[in-house]
Every structure is written in structure tokens, then in C-alpha cells.
């Protein structure tokens, strides 16, 4: 079910303060849908990704201010289940990391913590964290290992268990360091839990309250929050397809929606919806909350990363886009925005079995399609393009598919 959303022109970037709303300086969104050809390309890309990942549904939002927008729920919540609605909530997943870093940079500005404070200054009871700073945790350059791969089986077998952040992080810390502190980008969910704990101890407030104070309230995000338990709002179901003897069972995925949000906390525990997440990622890209200096000196996430793809400040930079992406049990989520053109993409797929790269490829594919959308009457197409094509990311989605369309 589609919903119509328009973002108006907001002029004058407000200084961020917890007790006032923050404006987001992006071009005015034209009313109406994309031209038919663009719309068809977008829909086809999402449909193919749903099939490839074993998902039954998705929630998608694509906005090109000069051309049109598409905000929709696609497919069903479960096999044969209810239709997906665009106003359903879902897990923001790794976008939570950017919000945790928002809080970090706000507290740095207030003098509560320092960028180069060592983690051990603010977090006790953890393994050796010598030479690991708070900013390294935000930048994902701490060299600490992750915990999620060690615990997925426990989460699925006991989904409603409540987890304590330091306990989760200890599963990552117990594996030893995967790199020297500050040497390179190394993905670490443990790091974002430790950053959240440090900010809590320094400020005397819990992370749900800090994210509300410094992120969701200033941006008027009424459907976004760091949750400690189940939400009563309509929610997109999250699924995982079992794999038996190397074969994916795509017809009978397991509903893993009940997996506790405490498994993610300040790394990936935020709940949101598509319009809130679009507004947030625009604020992130434009620096509406904390500026854009945090994205300078980005590092390649891997040795094979393209030169236009870097990471810093709790986010990724893909060409002119800024955003985040990743997976948590049941969901793969991505959100990206261009601070100059206002081009924005938000996508969530409701099966996390495939590589999380799928949602990244899909987000960049949708951005490439929308970037070529013709201008509406009286508008101009942005002169700057993206350094990739839609076809470039359609290919790996197909090549890495774990499921195929059922036979007629």
C-alpha cells in the first residue's frame, strides 16, 4: 500500500540543541510519482531483490526532489500473510550506529567526553581496551571483534531473552583484536555497544533517553526510538530461511520478529518507519545535527572497496551519498541521501539470510535509477551524477541470490 509523502524546502540550518527543532536544508520535493519508466525500473529492482533474498516483502522510499517520489509497501509480511503497508515500523538496524555517533559528537561539543578519551576511562569491567578511543569506536577503527556471529543461534533459540550490552560486547572482546587500534576499518558491533555504555556513564543518562534528546526530538521523529522491548505498533515481520544440507528452504522461512531488540542496543536496536528514516538520513547527510566534518578522512571498508566508497563517523560515504546499511535478525536495512540534490533512498527487506550486501547493492541500484529520472515541469536535473550504474549492482544481486521465483 503506497502513501504519499512530500518534503518541503527548509531554509536556514538551525543550531542543534536538545530543546529545539532542527531544520534540514534540502531542495523542495516536487509532488507526484516518478515518470512511468523510472517507476517501473524501481519496482522491478525491488521485486528482484525480494526474490533473491527469500524475502516476502519490503518497505521502500525513493525521493528525487526534481522528479518524483515512491513510498510503498511491497509484498506480504509472511508467506501468504497480510500485505505490507508503508507505515509499518521496522528495525533500523545498523543505522542505529550513526545515531549513537550523533550523541557522541553532541556530548563532545558539550565537553562531557573527548574524542580521544580512552574507552577504559568510561567503561569498566571489560577486557583490555588500552589505546582504544571513543572516536575509534564511532569510526569502526577500534580493531575489536564482533559478537553477533557468536550469538545468533542463542538469539533464535531463545528470542525473548533480555541481553545486557556489556555481556554482548564481551563475546566480541573475548575473541581478541582483529587489528591494531586506529589502523584500519574493522566492522565491530561490540564497539558501538561500548560507545553507548561510555556515553551513558559519562552523561548519567541511558541511551534511549540520549537518542531521544539529541536525535529524535530535534528532528521531530515521532516513530523512531531505541527500544528495550516489543513494540505495539504495526510492524513488518522479520524472517530467516533455514538452510539444510546446503540448500535454502525459501518456501518456509522462520519468523524471527520476536528476537529481542536488546541484542542490538546502541549498535542496532532502533525502531523506525520509512518516512522517519528518510528524514533522519537527510539530516545525517547534511550535517544538520553535528556537521559533516565527521565524514572527512573516510577509510575504505575493505581492500576491494571502490575509491568512492568510504566509512567514517558512524556512516558510509558512497559517492555523494551518505548513509548506513546492514542486517539484524530478520531484516536488511539501508538508508542513503545526497546532501546537495536531496536524492534519498530507504529500503528494508524482511529476510536476513542472504549476505547483507544485498540491501547495499539494492540501495545503490535504486539511487542510480532515481538519479537518472527526468525532471518534472519547471525543474532541473542535477548536473552531478553517481559514479556507478544501476546495472553494476543488479548483477551481484542476481549472482548471489539464495532463492529463486517459484515455478508456475
Short mmCIF file of C-alpha atoms in Angstrom, two decimals:
data_model
loop_
_atom_site.label_atom_id
_atom_site.label_comp_id
_atom_site.label_asym_id
_atom_site.label_seq_id
_atom_site.Cartn_x
_atom_site.Cartn_y
_atom_site.Cartn_z
CA UNK A 1 0.00 0.00 0.00
CA UNK A 2 1.54 3.29 -1.06
CA UNK A 3 1.43 6.54 0.87
CA UNK A 4 2.09 9.99 -0.48
CA UNK A 5 4.88 11.95 1.15
CA UNK A 6 6.32 15.34 0.25
CA UNK A 7 9.22 17.14 1.90
CA UNK A 8 9.11 20.91 1.73
CA UNK A 9 12.01 23.29 1.36
CA UNK A 10 13.57 24.13 4.70
CA UNK A 11 15.73 27.23 4.80
CA UNK A 12 18.19 28.20 7.49
CA UNK A 13 20.05 25.45 9.24
CA UNK A 14 19.29 25.68 12.95
CA UNK A 15 21.96 25.14 15.54
CA UNK A 16 21.38 21.83 17.23
CA UNK A 17 20.08 21.98 20.76
CA UNK A 18 18.07 19.32 22.54
CA UNK A 19 15.17 21.67 23.23
CA UNK A 20 14.58 22.95 19.68
CA UNK A 21 13.74 21.50 16.32
CA UNK A 22 16.46 21.22 13.71
CA UNK A 23 15.82 22.15 10.10
CA UNK A 24 17.22 20.17 7.17
CA UNK A 25 18.42 22.18 4.18
CA UNK A 26 17.47 20.14 1.11
CA UNK A 27 15.74 21.03 -2.16
CA UNK A 28 11.96 21.08 -2.22
CA UNK A 29 10.35 17.80 -3.23
CA UNK A 30 8.01 18.03 -6.21
CA UNK A 31 4.57 16.48 -5.79
CA UNK A 32 3.66 13.31 -7.58
CA UNK A 33 5.12 10.00 -8.64
CA UNK A 34 8.10 9.29 -10.85
CA UNK A 35 7.60 9.04 -14.61
CA UNK A 36 6.30 5.62 -15.60
CA UNK A 37 9.58 4.29 -16.97
CA UNK A 38 11.52 5.24 -13.82
CA UNK A 39 8.78 3.85 -11.59
CA UNK A 40 8.81 0.53 -13.43
CA UNK A 41 12.59 0.25 -13.12
CA UNK A 42 12.42 0.91 -9.37
CA UNK A 43 9.63 -1.61 -8.83
CA UNK A 44 11.40 -4.28 -10.88
CA UNK A 45 14.63 -3.82 -8.92
CA UNK A 46 12.87 -4.22 -5.58
CA UNK A 47 10.88 -7.23 -6.78
CA UNK A 48 14.05 -8.99 -7.96
CA UNK A 49 15.80 -8.32 -4.66
CA UNK A 50 12.82 -9.65 -2.69
CA UNK A 51 13.01 -12.89 -4.65
CA UNK A 52 16.80 -13.18 -4.48
CA UNK A 53 16.92 -12.80 -0.68
CA UNK A 54 13.95 -15.03 0.13
CA UNK A 55 12.04 -12.05 1.47
CA UNK A 56 8.27 -11.92 1.28
CA UNK A 57 8.07 -8.16 1.47
CA UNK A 58 9.83 -4.83 1.61
CA UNK A 59 9.24 -1.22 2.51
CA UNK A 60 10.79 1.28 0.15
CA UNK A 61 11.07 5.03 -0.17
CA UNK A 62 12.80 6.83 -3.02
CA UNK A 63 12.75 10.61 -3.39
CA UNK A 64 14.24 12.65 -6.24
CA UNK A 65 13.19 16.25 -5.46
CA UNK A 66 13.35 17.33 -9.13
CA UNK A 67 11.33 14.40 -10.48
CA UNK A 68 9.05 12.48 -8.10
CA UNK A 69 8.85 10.02 -5.24
CA UNK A 70 7.84 6.44 -4.47
CA UNK A 71 6.94 5.29 -0.96
CA UNK A 72 5.38 1.86 -0.77
CA UNK A 73 4.94 -1.44 0.98
CA UNK A 74 5.66 -4.34 -1.38
CA UNK A 75 4.64 -7.98 -0.97
CA UNK A 76 3.41 -9.63 2.21
CA UNK A 77 4.59 -9.74 5.82
CA UNK A 78 4.98 -13.55 5.76
CA UNK A 79 4.30 -16.24 3.14
CA UNK A 80 0.59 -15.87 2.43
CA UNK A 81 0.32 -13.17 5.12
CA UNK A 82 -1.05 -9.65 5.16
CA UNK A 83 0.03 -7.07 2.62
CA UNK A 84 2.95 -4.90 3.66
CA UNK A 85 1.96 -1.33 4.48
CA UNK A 86 4.37 1.56 4.06
CA UNK A 87 3.52 2.89 7.52
CA UNK A 88 4.69 -0.27 9.32
CA UNK A 89 7.62 0.02 11.69
CA UNK A 90 10.80 -2.00 11.27
CA UNK A 91 14.27 -2.28 12.75
CA UNK A 92 16.59 0.48 11.58
CA UNK A 93 19.44 -1.96 12.13
CA UNK A 94 22.91 -0.53 11.63
CA UNK A 95 21.54 2.98 11.04
CA UNK A 96 21.46 2.99 14.86
CA UNK A 97 25.26 3.33 14.73
CA UNK A 98 25.01 6.75 13.11
CA UNK A 99 22.57 7.87 15.81
CA UNK A 100 24.90 6.66 18.56
CA UNK A 101 27.65 8.71 16.93
CA UNK A 102 25.32 11.71 16.78
CA UNK A 103 25.02 11.51 20.56
CA UNK A 104 28.80 11.10 20.86
CA UNK A 105 29.59 14.23 18.85
CA UNK A 106 26.93 16.23 20.72
CA UNK A 107 28.48 15.25 24.05
CA UNK A 108 31.93 16.11 22.69
CA UNK A 109 30.64 19.59 21.81
CA UNK A 110 29.25 19.94 25.32
CA UNK A 111 32.56 18.91 26.88
CA UNK A 112 31.09 15.81 28.52
CA UNK A 113 33.50 13.48 26.71
CA UNK A 114 36.51 13.94 24.45
CA UNK A 115 37.14 12.42 21.04
CA UNK A 116 40.38 10.89 22.23
CA UNK A 117 39.14 9.70 25.61
CA UNK A 118 40.16 6.09 26.09
CA UNK A 119 37.24 3.70 26.45
CA UNK A 120 38.65 2.38 29.73
CA UNK A 121 38.12 5.84 31.24
CA UNK A 122 34.36 5.42 30.94
CA UNK A 123 33.73 1.66 30.80
CA UNK A 124 34.89 -0.72 33.49
CA UNK A 125 34.58 -4.48 33.66
CA UNK A 126 35.69 -5.03 30.06
CA UNK A 127 38.77 -6.73 28.67
CA UNK A 128 41.92 -4.74 27.84
CA UNK A 129 40.89 -1.61 25.91
CA UNK A 130 44.23 0.17 26.08
CA UNK A 131 44.73 2.72 23.30
CA UNK A 132 41.14 2.38 22.05
CA UNK A 133 39.45 5.79 21.95
CA UNK A 134 35.78 6.74 21.77
CA UNK A 135 36.22 8.16 18.27
CA UNK A 136 37.74 4.88 17.11
CA UNK A 137 34.57 3.14 18.27
CA UNK A 138 32.46 5.56 16.23
CA UNK A 139 34.69 5.29 13.16
CA UNK A 140 34.84 1.47 13.42
CA UNK A 141 38.63 1.53 13.61
CA UNK A 142 38.97 0.11 17.14
CA UNK A 143 40.22 -3.28 15.94
CA UNK A 144 37.69 -5.03 18.21
CA UNK A 145 35.87 -8.16 17.05
CA UNK A 146 32.09 -8.53 16.71
CA UNK A 147 29.73 -10.52 18.89
CA UNK A 148 26.70 -11.19 16.66
CA UNK A 149 28.04 -14.18 14.76
CA UNK A 150 28.76 -15.94 18.05
CA UNK A 151 25.26 -15.43 19.43
CA UNK A 152 22.84 -15.78 16.52
CA UNK A 153 21.95 -19.36 17.43
CA UNK A 154 21.15 -18.35 21.01
CA UNK A 155 19.00 -15.45 19.85
CA UNK A 156 16.98 -17.68 17.57
CA UNK A 157 16.50 -20.42 20.17
CA UNK A 158 15.63 -18.00 22.99
CA UNK A 159 14.35 -14.89 21.18
CA UNK A 160 12.73 -13.11 24.11
CA UNK A 161 15.76 -13.17 26.40
CA UNK A 162 16.90 -9.74 27.53
CA UNK A 163 20.59 -9.08 26.95
CA UNK A 164 22.92 -6.69 28.77
CA UNK A 165 25.20 -4.61 26.48
CA UNK A 166 28.45 -5.39 28.31
CA UNK A 167 27.63 -9.10 28.24
CA UNK A 168 27.11 -8.95 24.48
CA UNK A 169 30.27 -6.95 23.92
CA UNK A 170 32.28 -9.46 25.96
CA UNK A 171 31.66 -12.09 23.27
CA UNK A 172 33.44 -9.83 20.81
CA UNK A 173 36.20 -8.76 23.18
CA UNK A 174 36.88 -12.36 24.09
CA UNK A 175 37.98 -13.10 20.54
CA UNK A 176 40.95 -10.77 20.75
CA UNK A 177 41.68 -7.85 18.47
CA UNK A 178 41.44 -8.24 14.73
CA UNK A 179 43.59 -5.15 14.05
CA UNK A 180 45.60 -2.57 15.91
CA UNK A 181 43.57 0.38 17.25
CA UNK A 182 43.21 3.09 14.61
CA UNK A 183 44.98 1.10 11.90
CA UNK A 184 42.05 0.28 9.61
CA UNK A 185 38.29 -0.08 9.31
CA UNK A 186 37.13 -3.25 11.05
CA UNK A 187 33.40 -3.78 11.46
CA UNK A 188 32.63 -4.17 15.17
CA UNK A 189 29.17 -4.26 16.70
CA UNK A 190 30.93 -4.63 20.07
CA UNK A 191 32.45 -1.20 19.55
CA UNK A 192 29.09 0.56 19.25
CA UNK A 193 27.82 -1.13 22.41
CA UNK A 194 30.93 0.06 24.26
CA UNK A 195 30.45 3.55 22.86
CA UNK A 196 26.86 3.56 24.11
CA UNK A 197 27.98 2.41 27.56
CA UNK A 198 30.66 5.10 27.68
CA UNK A 199 28.16 7.80 26.77
CA UNK A 200 25.74 6.54 29.41
CA UNK A 201 28.39 6.55 32.12
CA UNK A 202 29.68 9.98 31.13
CA UNK A 203 26.27 11.64 30.90
CA UNK A 204 24.37 9.78 33.60
CA UNK A 205 21.56 9.03 31.12
CA UNK A 206 20.56 5.84 29.31
CA UNK A 207 20.96 5.56 25.54
CA UNK A 208 17.19 5.55 24.79
CA UNK A 209 16.93 8.93 26.52
CA UNK A 210 20.10 10.25 24.87
CA UNK A 211 18.91 9.32 21.37
CA UNK A 212 15.56 10.92 22.10
CA UNK A 213 17.22 14.07 23.46
CA UNK A 214 19.83 14.57 20.76
CA UNK A 215 18.34 12.89 17.68
CA UNK A 216 14.65 12.08 17.53
CA UNK A 217 13.25 15.10 19.38
CA UNK A 218 15.29 17.74 17.48
CA UNK A 219 14.34 16.07 14.18
CA UNK A 220 10.68 15.50 15.13
CA UNK A 221 10.94 11.76 14.51
CA UNK A 222 7.76 10.57 16.18
CA UNK A 223 8.10 6.90 15.19
CA UNK A 224 11.79 6.38 15.92
CA UNK A 225 13.20 5.21 19.25
CA UNK A 226 15.76 2.93 20.84
CA UNK A 227 13.52 0.16 22.12
CA UNK A 228 14.03 -2.12 25.08
CA UNK A 229 11.09 -4.43 24.36
CA UNK A 230 8.41 -5.33 21.81
CA UNK A 231 6.57 -2.53 20.07
CA UNK A 232 2.78 -2.38 19.91
CA UNK A 233 2.78 -0.51 16.60
CA UNK A 234 2.14 -2.44 13.36
CA UNK A 235 5.46 -3.99 12.42
CA UNK A 236 6.93 -5.64 9.35
CA UNK A 237 7.69 -9.27 10.21
CA UNK A 238 11.34 -10.34 10.10
CA UNK A 239 12.24 -13.72 8.60
CA UNK A 240 15.14 -16.15 8.20
CA UNK A 241 15.23 -19.04 5.76
CA UNK A 242 16.59 -22.31 7.18
CA UNK A 243 19.48 -23.93 5.35
CA UNK A 244 19.54 -27.72 5.42
CA UNK A 245 22.49 -29.61 3.92
CA UNK A 246 23.48 -26.55 1.93
CA UNK A 247 20.00 -25.95 0.48
CA UNK A 248 17.96 -22.90 1.42
CA UNK A 249 14.30 -23.56 2.30
CA UNK A 250 12.86 -20.47 0.66
CA UNK A 251 9.24 -21.61 0.88
CA UNK A 252 9.13 -21.90 4.68
CA UNK A 253 11.10 -19.13 6.37
CA UNK A 254 11.13 -18.83 10.15
CA UNK A 255 9.51 -15.76 11.69
CA UNK A 256 12.18 -14.19 13.90
CA UNK A 257 10.33 -10.96 14.69
CA UNK A 258 10.32 -11.81 18.44
CA UNK A 259 14.14 -11.67 18.70
CA UNK A 260 14.79 -9.13 21.44
CA UNK A 261 15.82 -5.63 20.45
CA UNK A 262 18.29 -5.77 23.34
CA UNK A 263 20.52 -7.87 21.05
CA UNK A 264 21.39 -4.65 19.24
CA UNK A 265 21.00 -1.74 21.68
CA UNK A 266 23.31 1.15 20.68
CA UNK A 267 24.60 -0.83 17.70
CA UNK A 268 21.32 -1.78 16.02
CA UNK A 269 18.36 -1.53 18.40
CA UNK A 270 16.39 1.41 16.97
CA UNK A 271 12.84 1.01 15.65
CA UNK A 272 11.60 3.38 12.93
CA UNK A 273 9.44 3.75 9.82
CA UNK A 274 10.25 4.74 6.26
CA UNK A 275 9.40 8.45 6.45
CA UNK A 276 11.21 8.97 9.73
CA UNK A 277 14.27 7.15 8.43
CA UNK A 278 14.27 9.29 5.29
CA UNK A 279 14.18 12.46 7.35
CA UNK A 280 16.94 11.14 9.60
CA UNK A 281 19.32 10.16 6.80
CA UNK A 282 18.82 13.58 5.20
CA UNK A 283 19.80 15.18 8.50
CA UNK A 284 22.82 12.87 8.71
CA UNK A 285 23.97 13.67 5.17
CA UNK A 286 23.55 17.43 5.50
CA UNK A 287 25.13 17.58 8.95
CA UNK A 288 22.01 19.11 10.45
CA UNK A 289 22.79 17.69 13.89
CA UNK A 290 26.56 17.52 14.18
CA UNK A 291 28.04 18.89 10.96
CA UNK A 292 29.81 16.94 8.24
CA UNK A 293 33.40 17.09 9.50
CA UNK A 294 32.96 13.61 10.96
CA UNK A 295 32.85 12.17 7.42
CA UNK A 296 36.22 13.60 6.42
CA UNK A 297 39.18 11.27 6.06
CA UNK A 298 36.97 8.24 5.47
CA UNK A 299 38.62 4.85 5.12
CA UNK A 300 37.79 2.02 2.72
CA UNK A 301 35.65 -0.61 4.49
CA UNK A 302 37.58 -3.35 2.71
CA UNK A 303 40.55 -3.81 0.40
CA UNK A 304 38.20 -4.32 -2.54
CA UNK A 305 36.15 -1.17 -1.90
CA UNK A 306 35.88 1.33 -4.74
CA UNK A 307 37.66 4.63 -4.22
CA UNK A 308 34.30 6.38 -3.94
CA UNK A 309 33.14 4.18 -1.04
CA UNK A 310 34.47 5.04 2.43
CA UNK A 311 33.45 4.93 6.08
CA UNK A 312 33.77 7.45 8.92
CA UNK A 313 31.69 8.97 11.69
CA UNK A 314 29.35 6.01 12.04
CA UNK A 315 28.28 6.15 8.40
CA UNK A 316 29.33 5.26 4.87
CA UNK A 317 30.04 7.68 2.05
CA UNK A 318 29.08 6.36 -1.39
CA UNK A 319 29.98 8.98 -3.94
CA UNK A 320 27.90 11.99 -2.95
CA UNK A 321 25.58 9.89 -0.78
CA UNK A 322 25.87 9.46 2.97
CA UNK A 323 24.13 6.71 4.92
CA UNK A 324 24.24 3.33 6.61
CA UNK A 325 23.27 -0.25 5.87
CA UNK A 326 23.41 -3.74 7.32
CA UNK A 327 21.40 -6.60 8.72
CA UNK A 328 19.96 -7.81 12.00
CA UNK A 329 17.94 -11.00 12.54
CA UNK A 330 15.00 -10.79 10.15
CA UNK A 331 15.82 -7.53 8.41
CA UNK A 332 18.25 -5.93 5.97
CA UNK A 333 18.03 -2.13 6.04
CA UNK A 334 19.74 0.68 4.13
CA UNK A 335 19.27 4.45 4.08
CA UNK A 336 21.23 6.95 1.97
CA UNK A 337 20.84 10.61 1.00
CA UNK A 338 22.63 13.17 -1.14
CA UNK A 339 23.01 16.47 0.77
CA UNK A 340 23.07 18.58 -2.40
CA UNK A 341 20.37 17.10 -4.64
CA UNK A 342 18.20 15.68 -1.85
CA UNK A 343 18.10 12.26 -3.55
CA UNK A 344 17.10 9.82 -0.80
CA UNK A 345 16.70 6.04 -0.67
CA UNK A 346 15.35 3.95 2.21
CA UNK A 347 14.82 0.20 1.84
CA UNK A 348 14.15 -2.70 4.21
CA UNK A 349 13.90 -6.35 3.12
CA UNK A 350 12.31 -8.78 5.58
CA UNK A 351 14.70 -11.73 5.35
CA UNK A 352 18.25 -11.59 6.71
CA UNK A 353 19.53 -14.96 5.46
CA UNK A 354 21.46 -13.69 2.45
CA UNK A 355 24.57 -11.55 2.62
CA UNK A 356 23.72 -8.07 3.92
CA UNK A 357 25.49 -6.73 0.83
CA UNK A 358 22.19 -7.34 -0.96
CA UNK A 359 20.50 -4.36 0.66
CA UNK A 360 23.52 -2.16 -0.03
CA UNK A 361 23.55 -3.19 -3.69
CA UNK A 362 19.81 -2.57 -3.91
CA UNK A 363 20.00 0.86 -2.29
CA UNK A 364 22.76 1.97 -4.67
CA UNK A 365 20.88 0.48 -7.62
CA UNK A 366 17.73 2.41 -6.68
CA UNK A 367 19.79 5.58 -6.24
CA UNK A 368 21.30 5.15 -9.71
CA UNK A 369 17.87 4.66 -11.27
CA UNK A 370 16.37 7.66 -9.49
CA UNK A 371 19.39 9.85 -10.29
CA UNK A 372 18.55 9.47 -13.99
CA UNK A 373 14.87 10.34 -13.55
CA UNK A 374 13.79 13.13 -15.91
CA UNK A 375 12.92 16.47 -14.38
CA UNK A 376 9.31 17.44 -13.82
CA UNK A 377 7.94 20.57 -15.43
CA UNK A 378 9.80 23.62 -14.18
CA UNK A 379 12.57 21.55 -12.55
CA UNK A 380 16.18 20.84 -13.49
CA UNK A 381 18.02 17.53 -13.25
CA UNK A 382 21.11 17.80 -11.02
CA UNK A 383 24.28 18.11 -13.05
CA UNK A 384 26.39 15.81 -10.87
CA UNK A 385 25.79 12.09 -11.21
CA UNK A 386 26.79 8.97 -9.32
CA UNK A 387 29.99 7.02 -10.06
CA UNK A 388 28.12 3.76 -10.71
CA UNK A 389 25.25 2.47 -12.82
CA UNK A 390 22.10 0.59 -11.87
CA UNK A 391 23.28 -2.42 -13.90
CA UNK A 392 26.51 -2.52 -11.90
CA UNK A 393 24.56 -3.53 -8.78
CA UNK A 394 21.77 -5.53 -10.40
CA UNK A 395 24.35 -8.15 -11.36
CA UNK A 396 25.65 -9.09 -7.88
CA UNK A 397 22.08 -9.28 -6.55
CA UNK A 398 21.31 -11.91 -9.17
CA UNK A 399 24.64 -13.72 -8.85
CA UNK A 400 24.39 -14.02 -5.05
CA UNK A 401 20.71 -14.95 -4.87
CA UNK A 402 19.84 -17.64 -2.33
CA UNK A 403 16.29 -18.09 -3.65
CA UNK A 404 14.52 -18.00 -6.99
CA UNK A 405 10.97 -17.33 -8.07
CA UNK A 406 8.69 -20.36 -7.51
CA UNK A 407 7.81 -22.36 -10.62
CA UNK A 408 4.47 -21.58 -12.19
#
